[in-house]
């Protein structure tokens, strides 16, 4: 649901957003996670939440027989990106009757030019294209341009030339998982390679990967193995972070999840 969604005048959408942030930081009680998982196993997916919302809209429209042209294009785009999707995303799409595209896929003709150097100097220097929105390269707004290219790729509107060029520069320039994860991975990889200590936030991020490892995309798991993060690698070192003293919404939780009698 959208962040603005309210239920009985309670800001449920905003509350769920906070819960996702708390889970990401390892600060959520396992009982609360279990209760939310019981309501919706994919309430906090390892792929972008925007994808999950689009899927639910397409599923509802498919069920009611009111699939719009835009929703049909979205499903078609997913069939073209099938191999890059999480196995669970593939299963969800299969439930809609979708299947991966076989054979050549037509792509639009390029209509815009690359930025100076096509991003190559940045990729060569840093080994990736996981840049921030504000990143500029020789005066060109590289970060913003890359965001635009990701949106086009997800809508099936990116030219074959641009897609091939960016993939050669950074295979995971447009990952099927949240882009924030990709940035954290590269931050960890850079410090790991340099033998430098990790700041607290990255330490928490690394511990989170060990506990949520099974939920990650297989390619995420492969990336983590390159920086020595595996399911049990840091399990014995992870401190208890379930309680941080911020439980102001507990009364609301009792209303949403009454205790078993």
Tab-separated table of N, CA and C in Angstrom, residues 32-172:
chain	number	residue	atom	x	y	z
A	32	UNK	N	6.757	-9.402	15.991
A	32	UNK	CA	6.072	-8.445	15.126
A	32	UNK	C	6.286	-8.811	13.662
A	33	UNK	N	7.512	-9.210	13.314
A	33	UNK	CA	7.804	-9.625	11.943
A	33	UNK	C	6.939	-10.821	11.565
A	34	UNK	N	6.824	-11.784	12.496
A	34	UNK	CA	6.023	-12.983	12.234
A	34	UNK	C	4.558	-12.617	12.006
A	35	UNK	N	4.043	-11.656	12.790
A	35	UNK	CA	2.647	-11.246	12.650
A	35	UNK	C	2.409	-10.588	11.292
A	36	UNK	N	3.344	-9.753	10.860
A	36	UNK	CA	3.214	-9.099	9.563
A	36	UNK	C	3.358	-10.109	8.431
A	37	UNK	N	4.279	-11.052	8.587
A	37	UNK	CA	4.452	-12.087	7.562
A	37	UNK	C	3.197	-12.940	7.409
A	38	UNK	N	2.493	-13.158	8.547
A	38	UNK	CA	1.265	-13.955	8.489
A	38	UNK	C	0.183	-13.242	7.681
A	39	UNK	N	0.179	-11.907	7.746
A	39	UNK	CA	-0.798	-11.132	6.987
A	39	UNK	C	-0.418	-11.038	5.511
A	40	UNK	N	0.875	-10.849	5.245
A	40	UNK	CA	1.355	-10.722	3.863
A	40	UNK	C	2.823	-11.149	3.831
A	41	UNK	N	3.128	-12.313	3.283
A	41	UNK	CA	4.516	-12.800	3.262
A	41	UNK	C	5.474	-11.859	2.539
A	42	UNK	N	4.923	-10.994	1.689
A	42	UNK	CA	5.776	-10.101	0.897
A	42	UNK	C	5.590	-8.640	1.290
A	43	UNK	N	5.282	-8.374	2.563
A	43	UNK	CA	5.083	-6.986	2.996
A	43	UNK	C	6.404	-6.215	2.994
A	44	UNK	N	7.533	-6.913	3.102
A	44	UNK	CA	8.851	-6.281	3.123
A	44	UNK	C	9.767	-7.041	2.178
A	45	UNK	N	9.493	-6.965	0.876
A	45	UNK	CA	10.222	-7.800	-0.080
A	45	UNK	C	11.657	-7.351	-0.280
A	46	UNK	N	12.538	-8.275	-0.712
A	46	UNK	CA	13.932	-7.908	-0.995
A	46	UNK	C	14.079	-7.196	-2.337
A	47	UNK	N	12.986	-7.074	-3.099
A	47	UNK	CA	12.998	-6.316	-4.345
A	47	UNK	C	12.298	-4.970	-4.097
A	48	UNK	N	12.386	-4.032	-5.044
A	48	UNK	CA	11.789	-2.701	-4.820
A	48	UNK	C	10.298	-2.773	-4.498
A	49	UNK	N	9.873	-1.979	-3.528
A	49	UNK	CA	8.474	-1.962	-3.126
A	49	UNK	C	7.582	-1.461	-4.257
A	50	UNK	N	8.129	-0.603	-5.116
A	50	UNK	CA	7.353	-0.118	-6.258
A	50	UNK	C	6.956	-1.288	-7.162
A	51	UNK	N	7.842	-2.275	-7.283
A	51	UNK	CA	7.512	-3.461	-8.090
A	51	UNK	C	6.349	-4.198	-7.458
A	52	UNK	N	6.389	-4.347	-6.138
A	52	UNK	CA	5.339	-5.092	-5.445
A	52	UNK	C	3.984	-4.401	-5.599
A	53	UNK	N	3.990	-3.076	-5.516
A	53	UNK	CA	2.730	-2.336	-5.686
A	53	UNK	C	2.190	-2.518	-7.099
A	54	UNK	N	3.090	-2.424	-8.100
A	54	UNK	CA	2.670	-2.599	-9.490
A	54	UNK	C	2.124	-4.007	-9.705
A	55	UNK	N	2.753	-4.988	-9.061
A	55	UNK	CA	2.276	-6.367	-9.188
A	55	UNK	C	0.858	-6.506	-8.619
A	56	UNK	N	0.623	-5.947	-7.445
A	56	UNK	CA	-0.703	-6.066	-6.831
A	56	UNK	C	-1.773	-5.381	-7.685
A	57	UNK	N	-1.418	-4.250	-8.289
A	57	UNK	CA	-2.379	-3.587	-9.173
A	57	UNK	C	-2.685	-4.465	-10.393
A	58	UNK	N	-1.629	-5.066	-10.954
A	58	UNK	CA	-1.821	-5.928	-12.121
A	58	UNK	C	-2.605	-7.186	-11.744
A	59	UNK	N	-2.348	-7.733	-10.559
A	59	UNK	CA	-3.057	-8.935	-10.133
A	59	UNK	C	-4.550	-8.648	-9.934
A	60	UNK	N	-4.836	-7.508	-9.274
A	60	UNK	CA	-6.232	-7.146	-9.041
A	60	UNK	C	-6.961	-6.927	-10.367
A	61	UNK	N	-6.278	-6.257	-11.318
A	61	UNK	CA	-6.899	-5.985	-12.610
A	61	UNK	C	-7.090	-7.272	-13.409
A	62	UNK	N	-6.117	-8.186	-13.308
A	62	UNK	CA	-6.229	-9.464	-14.019
A	62	UNK	C	-7.396	-10.282	-13.464
A	63	UNK	N	-7.521	-10.284	-12.153
A	63	UNK	CA	-8.589	-11.044	-11.502
A	63	UNK	C	-9.964	-10.509	-11.878
A	64	UNK	N	-10.077	-9.177	-11.966
A	64	UNK	CA	-11.378	-8.558	-12.277
A	64	UNK	C	-11.650	-8.460	-13.773
A	65	UNK	N	-10.627	-8.785	-14.579
A	65	UNK	CA	-10.783	-8.695	-16.029
A	65	UNK	C	-10.713	-7.285	-16.552
A	66	UNK	N	-10.112	-6.375	-15.762
A	66	UNK	CA	-10.024	-4.966	-16.166
A	66	UNK	C	-8.575	-4.520	-16.348
A	67	UNK	N	-7.748	-5.383	-16.922
A	67	UNK	CA	-6.341	-5.055	-17.118
A	67	UNK	C	-6.198	-3.914	-18.119
A	68	UNK	N	-5.516	-2.843	-17.716
A	68	UNK	CA	-5.310	-1.700	-18.605
A	68	UNK	C	-4.127	-1.960	-19.529
A	69	UNK	N	-4.002	-1.120	-20.549
A	69	UNK	CA	-2.884	-1.257	-21.485
A	69	UNK	C	-1.551	-1.063	-20.767
A	70	UNK	N	-1.504	-0.087	-19.837
A	70	UNK	CA	-0.265	0.170	-19.098
A	70	UNK	C	0.121	-1.028	-18.232
A	71	UNK	N	-0.868	-1.641	-17.598
A	71	UNK	CA	-0.589	-2.810	-16.772
A	71	UNK	C	-0.162	-3.999	-17.634
A	72	UNK	N	-0.750	-4.109	-18.825
A	72	UNK	CA	-0.332	-5.164	-19.744
A	72	UNK	C	1.113	-4.974	-20.177
A	73	UNK	N	1.507	-3.706	-20.435
A	73	UNK	CA	2.900	-3.431	-20.810
A	73	UNK	C	3.841	-3.752	-19.666
A	74	UNK	N	3.391	-3.466	-18.426
A	74	UNK	CA	4.230	-3.766	-17.266
A	74	UNK	C	4.494	-5.268	-17.175
A	75	UNK	N	3.457	-6.079	-17.350
A	75	UNK	CA	3.631	-7.533	-17.287
A	75	UNK	C	4.560	-7.993	-18.413
A	76	UNK	N	4.383	-7.432	-19.614
A	76	UNK	CA	5.255	-7.803	-20.738
A	76	UNK	C	6.712	-7.473	-20.441
A	77	UNK	N	6.929	-6.309	-19.829
A	77	UNK	CA	8.297	-5.919	-19.476
A	77	UNK	C	8.914	-6.914	-18.504
A	78	UNK	N	8.121	-7.396	-17.546
A	78	UNK	CA	8.654	-8.363	-16.572
A	78	UNK	C	9.042	-9.671	-17.257
A	79	UNK	N	8.284	-10.065	-18.275
A	79	UNK	CA	8.632	-11.304	-18.977
A	79	UNK	C	9.952	-11.156	-19.721
A	80	UNK	N	10.278	-9.930	-20.136
A	80	UNK	CA	11.549	-9.688	-20.825
A	80	UNK	C	12.718	-9.615	-19.841
A	81	UNK	N	12.409	-9.222	-18.594
A	81	UNK	CA	13.454	-9.117	-17.562
A	81	UNK	C	13.486	-10.359	-16.672
A	82	UNK	N	12.827	-11.405	-17.076
A	82	UNK	CA	12.578	-12.587	-16.233
A	82	UNK	C	13.830	-13.099	-15.527
A	83	UNK	N	14.913	-13.277	-16.247
A	83	UNK	CA	16.116	-13.888	-15.670
A	83	UNK	C	16.761	-13.033	-14.592
A	84	UNK	N	16.457	-11.735	-14.592
A	84	UNK	CA	17.053	-10.857	-13.580
A	84	UNK	C	16.182	-10.743	-12.334
A	85	UNK	N	14.980	-11.327	-12.369
A	85	UNK	CA	14.065	-11.213	-11.240
A	85	UNK	C	14.352	-12.248	-10.169
A	86	UNK	N	13.935	-11.941	-8.949
A	86	UNK	CA	14.039	-12.880	-7.833
A	86	UNK	C	13.139	-14.082	-8.148
A	87	UNK	N	13.544	-15.299	-7.756
A	87	UNK	CA	12.697	-16.472	-8.009
A	87	UNK	C	11.260	-16.304	-7.500
A	88	UNK	N	11.097	-15.619	-6.366
A	88	UNK	CA	9.747	-15.408	-5.855
A	88	UNK	C	8.964	-14.452	-6.742
A	89	UNK	N	9.640	-13.436	-7.305
A	89	UNK	CA	8.970	-12.555	-8.261
A	89	UNK	C	8.516	-13.355	-9.479
A	90	UNK	N	9.365	-14.251	-9.944
A	90	UNK	CA	8.994	-15.088	-11.083
A	90	UNK	C	7.754	-15.927	-10.765
A	91	UNK	N	7.695	-16.470	-9.547
A	91	UNK	CA	6.541	-17.279	-9.155
A	91	UNK	C	5.270	-16.431	-9.106
A	92	UNK	N	5.396	-15.218	-8.553
A	92	UNK	CA	4.233	-14.330	-8.481
A	92	UNK	C	3.710	-14.018	-9.876
A	93	UNK	N	4.630	-13.767	-10.814
A	93	UNK	CA	4.219	-13.483	-12.182
A	93	UNK	C	3.609	-14.711	-12.849
A	94	UNK	N	4.179	-15.880	-12.557
A	94	UNK	CA	3.630	-17.106	-13.131
A	94	UNK	C	2.190	-17.316	-12.669
A	95	UNK	N	1.898	-16.879	-11.443
A	95	UNK	CA	0.525	-16.995	-10.936
A	95	UNK	C	-0.448	-16.146	-11.744
A	96	UNK	N	0.090	-15.126	-12.437
A	96	UNK	CA	-0.744	-14.289	-13.310
A	96	UNK	C	-0.838	-14.877	-14.714
A	97	UNK	N	-0.138	-15.985	-14.938
A	97	UNK	CA	-0.129	-16.578	-16.266
A	97	UNK	C	1.006	-16.079	-17.132
A	98	UNK	N	1.951	-15.300	-16.550
A	98	UNK	CA	3.081	-14.774	-17.312
A	98	UNK	C	4.185	-15.815	-17.404
A	99	UNK	N	4.990	-15.701	-18.455
A	99	UNK	CA	6.105	-16.628	-18.664
A	99	UNK	C	7.239	-15.861	-19.331
A	100	UNK	N	8.480	-16.330	-19.159
A	100	UNK	CA	9.611	-15.603	-19.752
A	100	UNK	C	9.540	-15.578	-21.269
A	101	UNK	N	9.987	-14.459	-21.851
A	101	UNK	CA	10.026	-14.311	-23.299
A	101	UNK	C	11.189	-15.128	-23.845
A	102	UNK	N	10.955	-15.816	-24.921
A	102	UNK	CA	12.026	-16.549	-25.587
A	102	UNK	C	12.278	-15.913	-26.943
A	103	UNK	N	13.528	-15.938	-27.381
A	103	UNK	CA	13.868	-15.339	-28.658
A	103	UNK	C	14.239	-13.878	-28.511
A	104	UNK	N	14.484	-13.238	-29.632
A	104	UNK	CA	14.920	-11.844	-29.631
A	104	UNK	C	13.798	-10.925	-29.195
A	105	UNK	N	14.184	-9.897	-28.432
A	105	UNK	CA	13.204	-8.920	-27.949
A	105	UNK	C	13.475	-7.581	-28.614
A	106	UNK	N	12.509	-7.000	-29.349
A	106	UNK	CA	12.729	-5.702	-29.996
A	106	UNK	C	12.880	-4.600	-28.959
A	107	UNK	N	13.786	-3.685	-29.204
A	107	UNK	CA	13.997	-2.562	-28.291
A	107	UNK	C	13.951	-1.259	-29.074
A	108	UNK	N	13.601	-0.149	-28.408
A	108	UNK	CA	13.513	1.134	-29.099
A	108	UNK	C	14.857	1.586	-29.633
A	109	UNK	N	14.814	2.457	-30.630
A	109	UNK	CA	16.043	3.030	-31.172
A	109	UNK	C	16.537	4.133	-30.250
A	110	UNK	N	17.847	4.242	-30.118
A	110	UNK	CA	18.429	5.257	-29.237
A	110	UNK	C	18.029	6.647	-29.697
A	111	UNK	N	17.622	7.483	-28.767
A	111	UNK	CA	17.226	8.853	-29.091
A	111	UNK	C	18.060	9.885	-28.342
A	112	UNK	N	18.890	9.413	-27.381
A	112	UNK	CA	19.706	10.353	-26.612
A	112	UNK	C	21.132	9.882	-26.600
A	113	UNK	N	22.057	10.775	-26.382
A	113	UNK	CA	23.468	10.429	-26.355
A	113	UNK	C	23.905	10.044	-24.957
A	114	UNK	N	25.037	9.334	-24.919
A	114	UNK	CA	25.645	9.006	-23.641
A	114	UNK	C	26.185	10.276	-22.984
A	115	UNK	N	26.366	10.254	-21.667
A	115	UNK	CA	27.085	11.361	-21.025
A	115	UNK	C	28.549	11.290	-21.430
A	116	UNK	N	29.340	12.336	-21.169
A	116	UNK	CA	30.757	12.334	-21.537
A	116	UNK	C	31.451	11.062	-21.071
A	117	UNK	N	32.040	10.340	-22.001
A	117	UNK	CA	32.749	9.117	-21.644
A	117	UNK	C	31.814	7.959	-21.357
A	118	UNK	N	30.498	8.158	-21.465
A	118	UNK	CA	29.552	7.081	-21.219
A	118	UNK	C	29.598	6.543	-19.812
A	119	UNK	N	30.191	7.271	-18.860
A	119	UNK	CA	30.290	6.771	-17.500
A	119	UNK	C	31.504	5.889	-17.292
A	120	UNK	N	32.284	5.643	-18.370
A	120	UNK	CA	33.423	4.730	-18.282
A	120	UNK	C	34.466	5.164	-17.258
A	121	UNK	N	34.885	6.446	-17.236
A	121	UNK	CA	35.889	6.835	-16.232
A	121	UNK	C	35.435	6.550	-14.807
A	122	UNK	N	34.161	6.839	-14.507
A	122	UNK	CA	33.673	6.577	-13.145
A	122	UNK	C	33.663	5.082	-12.858
A	123	UNK	N	33.177	4.287	-13.806
A	123	UNK	CA	33.140	2.838	-13.604
A	123	UNK	C	34.546	2.275	-13.462
A	124	UNK	N	35.495	2.791	-14.257
A	124	UNK	CA	36.873	2.302	-14.182
A	124	UNK	C	37.514	2.652	-12.846
A	125	UNK	N	37.193	3.837	-12.342
A	125	UNK	CA	37.799	4.271	-11.082
A	125	UNK	C	37.187	3.584	-9.875
A	126	UNK	N	35.886	3.319	-9.912
A	126	UNK	CA	35.191	2.790	-8.742
A	126	UNK	C	34.698	1.357	-8.904
A	127	UNK	N	34.699	0.850	-10.127
A	127	UNK	CA	34.278	-0.523	-10.351
A	127	UNK	C	32.776	-0.729	-10.353
A	128	UNK	N	31.999	0.349	-10.436
A	128	UNK	CA	30.533	0.216	-10.413
A	128	UNK	C	29.882	1.521	-10.855
A	129	UNK	N	28.557	1.469	-11.020
A	129	UNK	CA	27.771	2.653	-11.357
A	129	UNK	C	26.710	2.922	-10.294
A	130	UNK	N	26.943	2.447	-9.084
A	130	UNK	CA	25.997	2.661	-7.984
A	130	UNK	C	26.250	4.034	-7.362
A	131	UNK	N	25.967	5.068	-8.130
A	131	UNK	CA	26.264	6.429	-7.698
A	131	UNK	C	25.025	7.060	-7.061
A	132	UNK	N	25.257	8.139	-6.344
A	132	UNK	CA	24.158	8.876	-5.730
A	132	UNK	C	23.512	9.795	-6.772
A	133	UNK	N	22.291	10.195	-6.507
A	133	UNK	CA	21.555	11.048	-7.440
A	133	UNK	C	22.313	12.328	-7.732
A	134	UNK	N	23.028	12.850	-6.739
A	134	UNK	CA	23.715	14.134	-6.902
A	134	UNK	C	25.058	14.012	-7.627
A	135	UNK	N	25.496	12.800	-7.950
A	135	UNK	CA	26.811	12.603	-8.563
A	135	UNK	C	26.898	13.280	-9.933
A	136	UNK	N	27.981	14.037	-10.140
A	136	UNK	CA	28.226	14.687	-11.421
A	136	UNK	C	29.572	14.216	-11.953
A	137	UNK	N	29.682	14.100	-13.289
A	137	UNK	CA	30.917	13.662	-13.925
A	137	UNK	C	31.254	14.649	-15.029
A	138	UNK	N	32.353	15.392	-14.865
A	138	UNK	CA	32.741	16.426	-15.814
A	138	UNK	C	31.587	17.392	-16.078
A	139	UNK	N	30.856	17.730	-15.002
A	139	UNK	CA	29.749	18.666	-15.121
A	139	UNK	C	28.442	18.037	-15.546
A	140	UNK	N	28.472	16.764	-15.941
A	140	UNK	CA	27.244	16.086	-16.367
A	140	UNK	C	26.574	15.439	-15.159
A	141	UNK	N	25.236	15.566	-15.069
A	141	UNK	CA	24.487	15.017	-13.926
A	141	UNK	C	24.332	13.502	-14.097
A	142	UNK	N	25.440	12.773	-13.848
A	142	UNK	CA	25.470	11.332	-14.090
A	142	UNK	C	24.477	10.582	-13.209
A	143	UNK	N	24.379	10.950	-11.932
A	143	UNK	CA	23.475	10.257	-11.027
A	143	UNK	C	22.030	10.361	-11.475
A	144	UNK	N	21.603	11.564	-11.829
A	144	UNK	CA	20.223	11.759	-12.267
A	144	UNK	C	19.973	11.056	-13.597
A	145	UNK	N	20.957	11.103	-14.502
A	145	UNK	CA	20.816	10.450	-15.801
A	145	UNK	C	20.640	8.939	-15.635
A	146	UNK	N	21.409	8.336	-14.722
A	146	UNK	CA	21.304	6.896	-14.489
A	146	UNK	C	19.932	6.524	-13.919
A	147	UNK	N	19.388	7.385	-13.052
A	147	UNK	CA	18.036	7.133	-12.527
A	147	UNK	C	17.036	7.100	-13.682
A	148	UNK	N	17.170	8.026	-14.617
A	148	UNK	CA	16.269	8.048	-15.770
A	148	UNK	C	16.406	6.781	-16.605
A	149	UNK	N	17.648	6.306	-16.796
A	149	UNK	CA	17.858	5.106	-17.607
A	149	UNK	C	17.281	3.873	-16.915
A	150	UNK	N	17.348	3.825	-15.578
A	150	UNK	CA	16.761	2.682	-14.863
A	150	UNK	C	15.240	2.674	-15.028
A	151	UNK	N	14.636	3.848	-14.951
A	151	UNK	CA	13.185	3.924	-15.126
A	151	UNK	C	12.784	3.465	-16.525
A	152	UNK	N	13.552	3.884	-17.529
A	152	UNK	CA	13.253	3.472	-18.899
A	152	UNK	C	13.417	1.969	-19.062
A	153	UNK	N	14.474	1.418	-18.463
A	153	UNK	CA	14.722	-0.017	-18.585
A	153	UNK	C	13.585	-0.818	-17.968
A	154	UNK	N	13.094	-0.379	-16.805
A	154	UNK	CA	12.018	-1.109	-16.128
A	154	UNK	C	10.696	-0.981	-16.877
A	155	UNK	N	10.571	0.068	-17.688
A	155	UNK	CA	9.348	0.239	-18.481
A	155	UNK	C	9.492	-0.353	-19.875
A	156	UNK	N	10.673	-0.941	-20.158
A	156	UNK	CA	10.906	-1.524	-21.473
A	156	UNK	C	11.134	-0.495	-22.554
A	157	UNK	N	11.599	0.705	-22.192
A	157	UNK	CA	11.748	1.801	-23.148
A	157	UNK	C	13.196	2.177	-23.421
A	158	UNK	N	14.156	1.455	-22.871
A	158	UNK	CA	15.562	1.811	-23.043
A	158	UNK	C	16.099	1.194	-24.328
A	159	UNK	N	16.872	1.969	-25.072
A	159	UNK	CA	17.408	1.479	-26.337
A	159	UNK	C	18.405	0.350	-26.107
A	160	UNK	N	18.546	-0.526	-27.094
A	160	UNK	CA	19.462	-1.658	-26.992
A	160	UNK	C	20.900	-1.175	-26.817
A	161	UNK	N	21.263	-0.083	-27.504
A	161	UNK	CA	22.629	0.432	-27.423
A	161	UNK	C	22.955	0.895	-26.008
A	162	UNK	N	22.037	1.669	-25.419
A	162	UNK	CA	22.280	2.169	-24.070
A	162	UNK	C	22.300	1.033	-23.060
A	163	UNK	N	21.363	0.101	-23.198
A	163	UNK	CA	21.304	-1.029	-22.280
A	163	UNK	C	22.588	-1.855	-22.334
A	164	UNK	N	23.055	-2.143	-23.532
A	164	UNK	CA	24.282	-2.933	-23.670
A	164	UNK	C	25.483	-2.179	-23.107
A	165	UNK	N	25.571	-0.890	-23.420
A	165	UNK	CA	26.714	-0.112	-22.946
A	165	UNK	C	26.778	-0.038	-21.437
A	166	UNK	N	25.645	0.210	-20.789
A	166	UNK	CA	25.622	0.304	-19.332
A	166	UNK	C	25.890	-1.045	-18.678
A	167	UNK	N	25.379	-2.113	-19.269
A	167	UNK	CA	25.602	-3.445	-18.704
A	167	UNK	C	27.069	-3.832	-18.791
A	168	UNK	N	27.745	-3.420	-19.852
A	168	UNK	CA	29.178	-3.696	-19.968
A	168	UNK	C	29.969	-2.930	-18.911
A	169	UNK	N	29.528	-1.704	-18.614
A	169	UNK	CA	30.212	-0.889	-17.604
A	169	UNK	C	29.968	-1.421	-16.198
A	170	UNK	N	28.722	-1.808	-15.919
A	170	UNK	CA	28.371	-2.300	-14.585
A	170	UNK	C	27.233	-3.295	-14.706
A	171	UNK	N	27.523	-4.602	-14.616
A	171	UNK	CA	26.479	-5.618	-14.802
A	171	UNK	C	25.247	-5.391	-13.928
A	172	UNK	N	25.443	-4.779	-12.738
A	172	UNK	CA	24.328	-4.559	-11.830
A	172	UNK	C	24.027	-3.069	-11.689
